Tab-separated table of C-alpha atoms in Angstrom:
chain	number	residue	atom	x	y	z
A	1	MET	CA	0.000	0.000	0.000
A	2	VAL	CA	1.463	3.361	-0.959
A	3	GLY	CA	0.655	6.466	1.050
A	4	ASN	CA	0.765	10.063	-0.087
A	5	SER	CA	4.448	10.317	0.791
A	6	GLY	CA	5.325	7.416	-1.501
A	7	SER	CA	6.500	5.178	1.365
A	8	VAL	CA	5.289	1.588	1.513
A	9	ALA	CA	3.230	0.736	4.601
A	10	ARG	CA	2.556	-2.739	5.962
A	11	ARG	CA	-0.468	-4.358	4.336
A	12	LYS	CA	-3.384	-4.900	6.737
A	13	THR	CA	-5.918	-7.689	6.497
A	14	ALA	CA	-9.462	-7.183	7.703
A	15	LEU	CA	-12.397	-9.439	8.434
A	16	ILE	CA	-15.747	-7.675	8.047
A	17	VAL	CA	-18.895	-9.558	9.050
A	18	GLU	CA	-22.297	-8.098	8.178
A	19	GLY	CA	-25.239	-8.497	10.539
A	20	GLY	CA	-28.741	-9.492	9.580
A	21	ALA	CA	-30.374	-11.111	12.609
A	22	MET	CA	-30.781	-14.831	11.931
A	23	ARG	CA	-29.148	-14.404	8.509
A	24	GLY	CA	-26.002	-14.210	10.626
A	25	ALA	CA	-26.165	-18.011	10.872
A	26	TRP	CA	-24.935	-18.095	7.273
A	27	ALA	CA	-22.053	-15.779	8.156
A	28	ALA	CA	-21.222	-18.083	11.086
A	29	GLY	CA	-21.024	-20.965	8.593
A	30	VAL	CA	-18.533	-19.016	6.475
A	31	LEU	CA	-16.492	-18.295	9.599
A	32	ALA	CA	-16.545	-22.020	10.449
A	33	TYR	CA	-15.157	-22.760	6.973
A	34	LEU	CA	-12.414	-20.157	7.406
A	35	GLU	CA	-11.565	-21.679	10.805
A	36	GLU	CA	-11.375	-25.199	9.341
A	37	HIS	CA	-8.960	-23.962	6.681
A	38	GLY	CA	-6.665	-22.000	8.984
A	39	ARG	CA	-7.791	-18.524	7.905
A	40	ARG	CA	-7.838	-16.827	11.315
A	41	GLN	CA	-5.159	-14.156	11.044
A	42	TYR	CA	-6.619	-10.705	10.497
A	43	ASP	CA	-5.186	-7.385	11.562
A	44	LEU	CA	-8.622	-5.809	11.854
A	45	VAL	CA	-11.973	-7.406	12.665
A	46	TYR	CA	-15.264	-5.568	12.235
A	47	GLY	CA	-18.816	-6.796	12.645
A	48	ALA	CA	-22.288	-5.319	12.801
A	49	SER	CA	-25.114	-6.668	14.934
A	50	SER	CA	-25.163	-10.483	14.725
A	51	GLY	CA	-21.964	-10.274	12.682
A	52	ALA	CA	-20.248	-8.611	15.642
A	53	CYS	CA	-21.148	-11.592	17.815
A	54	SER	CA	-19.860	-14.089	15.265
A	55	ALA	CA	-16.687	-12.110	14.605
A	56	ALA	CA	-15.967	-11.794	18.333
A	57	TYR	CA	-16.295	-15.546	18.825
A	58	PHE	CA	-14.153	-16.181	15.748
A	59	VAL	CA	-11.148	-14.238	17.028
A	60	ALA	CA	-11.205	-16.143	20.366
A	61	ASP	CA	-9.540	-13.292	22.265
A	62	ILE	CA	-12.355	-10.942	23.147
A	63	THR	CA	-12.231	-7.592	24.921
A	64	VAL	CA	-15.534	-6.339	26.333
A	65	ILE	CA	-16.001	-2.800	27.578
A	66	LEU	CA	-18.966	-2.408	29.916
A	67	THR	CA	-20.169	0.879	31.370
A	68	HIS	CA	-22.006	-0.551	34.372
A	69	ASN	CA	-20.794	-2.068	37.630
A	70	PRO	CA	-20.506	-5.876	37.945
A	71	ALA	CA	-23.862	-6.237	39.715
A	72	PHE	CA	-25.807	-4.426	36.959
A	73	ARG	CA	-28.522	-6.427	35.207
A	74	PHE	CA	-31.183	-5.221	32.770
A	75	ASN	CA	-34.745	-5.311	34.025
A	76	PRO	CA	-37.572	-6.170	31.646
A	77	ILE	CA	-38.597	-3.305	29.375
A	78	PRO	CA	-42.262	-2.276	29.690
A	79	HIS	CA	-44.348	-3.243	26.665
A	80	TRP	CA	-45.447	0.374	26.136
A	81	VAL	CA	-41.791	1.357	25.544
A	82	GLY	CA	-41.540	-1.267	22.816
A	83	LYS	CA	-44.736	-0.010	21.194
A	84	LEU	CA	-43.392	3.542	21.316
A	85	ALA	CA	-40.009	2.516	19.863
A	86	TYR	CA	-41.449	0.285	17.112
A	87	PRO	CA	-45.003	1.509	16.395
A	88	GLU	CA	-45.085	0.019	12.883
A	89	PHE	CA	-43.565	-3.304	13.912
A	90	PRO	CA	-45.580	-4.771	16.813
A	91	GLU	CA	-43.828	-8.153	16.633
A	92	VAL	CA	-40.396	-6.504	16.931
A	93	ALA	CA	-41.704	-4.480	19.889
A	94	ARG	CA	-42.998	-7.645	21.554
A	95	VAL	CA	-39.764	-9.601	21.111
A	96	TRP	CA	-37.573	-6.658	22.111
A	97	THR	CA	-39.453	-6.075	25.347
A	98	ALA	CA	-39.754	-9.777	26.119
A	99	ARG	CA	-36.140	-10.880	25.515
A	100	GLN	CA	-33.698	-7.961	25.552
A	101	ASN	CA	-32.995	-8.123	29.269
A	102	VAL	CA	-32.792	-11.932	29.212
A	103	ASN	CA	-30.240	-11.969	26.387
A	104	TYR	CA	-28.129	-9.174	27.867
A	105	ASN	CA	-28.053	-10.775	31.309
A	106	ALA	CA	-27.197	-14.195	29.796
A	107	ALA	CA	-24.253	-12.606	27.967
A	108	LEU	CA	-22.985	-11.192	31.278
A	109	GLU	CA	-23.149	-14.665	32.811
A	110	LEU	CA	-21.363	-16.210	29.809
A	111	MET	CA	-18.507	-13.755	30.274
A	112	LYS	CA	-17.920	-15.165	33.767
A	113	GLN	CA	-17.359	-18.688	32.364
A	114	PRO	CA	-16.404	-18.460	28.677
A	115	PRO	CA	-16.192	-21.566	26.492
A	116	LYS	CA	-12.889	-23.448	26.560
A	117	GLY	CA	-10.257	-21.738	24.439
A	118	ILE	CA	-11.996	-18.355	24.503
A	119	ARG	CA	-10.300	-15.561	26.395
A	120	ILE	CA	-12.433	-12.623	27.474
A	121	ARG	CA	-11.043	-9.424	28.926
A	122	VAL	CA	-13.729	-7.316	30.559
A	123	PHE	CA	-13.299	-3.647	31.371
A	124	ARG	CA	-15.865	-2.031	33.628
A	125	PRO	CA	-15.944	1.088	35.797
A	126	LEU	CA	-14.131	0.823	39.115
A	127	ARG	CA	-16.142	3.730	40.547
A	128	ALA	CA	-19.336	5.631	39.770
A	129	LEU	CA	-19.291	7.439	36.424
A	130	PRO	CA	-19.747	11.221	36.333
A	131	VAL	CA	-22.176	10.867	33.387
A	132	GLY	CA	-25.470	9.214	32.608
A	133	SER	CA	-26.932	8.085	29.300
A	134	PHE	CA	-28.082	11.583	28.364
A	135	THR	CA	-25.385	13.824	29.886
A	136	VAL	CA	-24.530	16.799	27.642
A	137	GLU	CA	-22.221	18.814	29.928
A	138	PRO	CA	-18.765	18.871	28.220
A	139	LYS	CA	-16.818	18.939	31.511
A	140	LEU	CA	-18.595	15.820	32.782
A	141	ILE	CA	-18.065	14.015	29.470
A	142	ALA	CA	-14.371	14.947	29.543
A	143	ALA	CA	-14.157	13.686	33.126
A	144	ALA	CA	-15.711	10.368	32.070
A	145	LEU	CA	-13.210	10.074	29.210
A	146	ALA	CA	-10.261	10.703	31.539
A	147	LEU	CA	-11.670	8.275	34.116
A	148	GLY	CA	-12.063	5.553	31.475
A	149	HIS	CA	-8.476	6.044	30.353
A	150	ASP	CA	-7.055	5.956	33.878
A	151	GLU	CA	-9.145	2.985	34.983
A	152	ALA	CA	-8.191	1.040	31.832
A	153	LEU	CA	-4.570	1.388	32.910
A	154	GLN	CA	-5.415	0.103	36.406
A	155	GLU	CA	-7.498	-2.783	35.040
A	156	MET	CA	-4.809	-3.834	32.552
A	157	GLU	CA	-2.361	-4.127	35.424
A	158	MET	CA	-4.861	-6.277	37.349
A	159	MET	CA	-5.661	-8.427	34.280
A	160	ASP	CA	-2.021	-9.046	33.462
A	161	ALA	CA	-1.661	-10.675	36.883
A	162	LYS	CA	-4.561	-13.127	36.261
A	163	PRO	CA	-4.494	-16.499	34.447
A	164	PRO	CA	-4.621	-16.531	30.627
A	165	GLU	CA	-6.596	-18.512	28.025
A	166	GLY	CA	-9.937	-20.141	28.721
A	167	GLU	CA	-10.794	-18.037	31.733
A	168	ALA	CA	-12.643	-14.792	32.143
A	169	LEU	CA	-10.328	-11.920	32.856
A	170	ASN	CA	-12.625	-9.582	34.738
């Protein structure tokens, strides 16, 4: 690859996995084929929606960044919120309100005991965040950014002292 300066940069390989709800099962099949044929080395891995889940499993060394404390769990979403969010798609509203909290909470539990051979690093706040979901105050957002940076450093030091492969690092 040649940049504007004319110097040659190292070629990067990328894996990009599209989402598509249950159509992601097909993408998972392609990933299984790539795995069977030793095609696992990518410099960059991107995925959207269900593709993000498949791509994360494919790379087998997963980093998860959570913004809630370890005890956080989603509560069920009221049906009226689903109807408000998806007024033209009542079935989507029903499924979203019925399963979103169950799926999210199950993923949190899976991170505690990942499948054999899967390494998961989990970053989460060590103290209360100075922002909420809808904070707009620039100073508070900057404080949250600085806190995330500093706590990532602390957590990396803690993670590096824990056991590797096949165990949750959180």
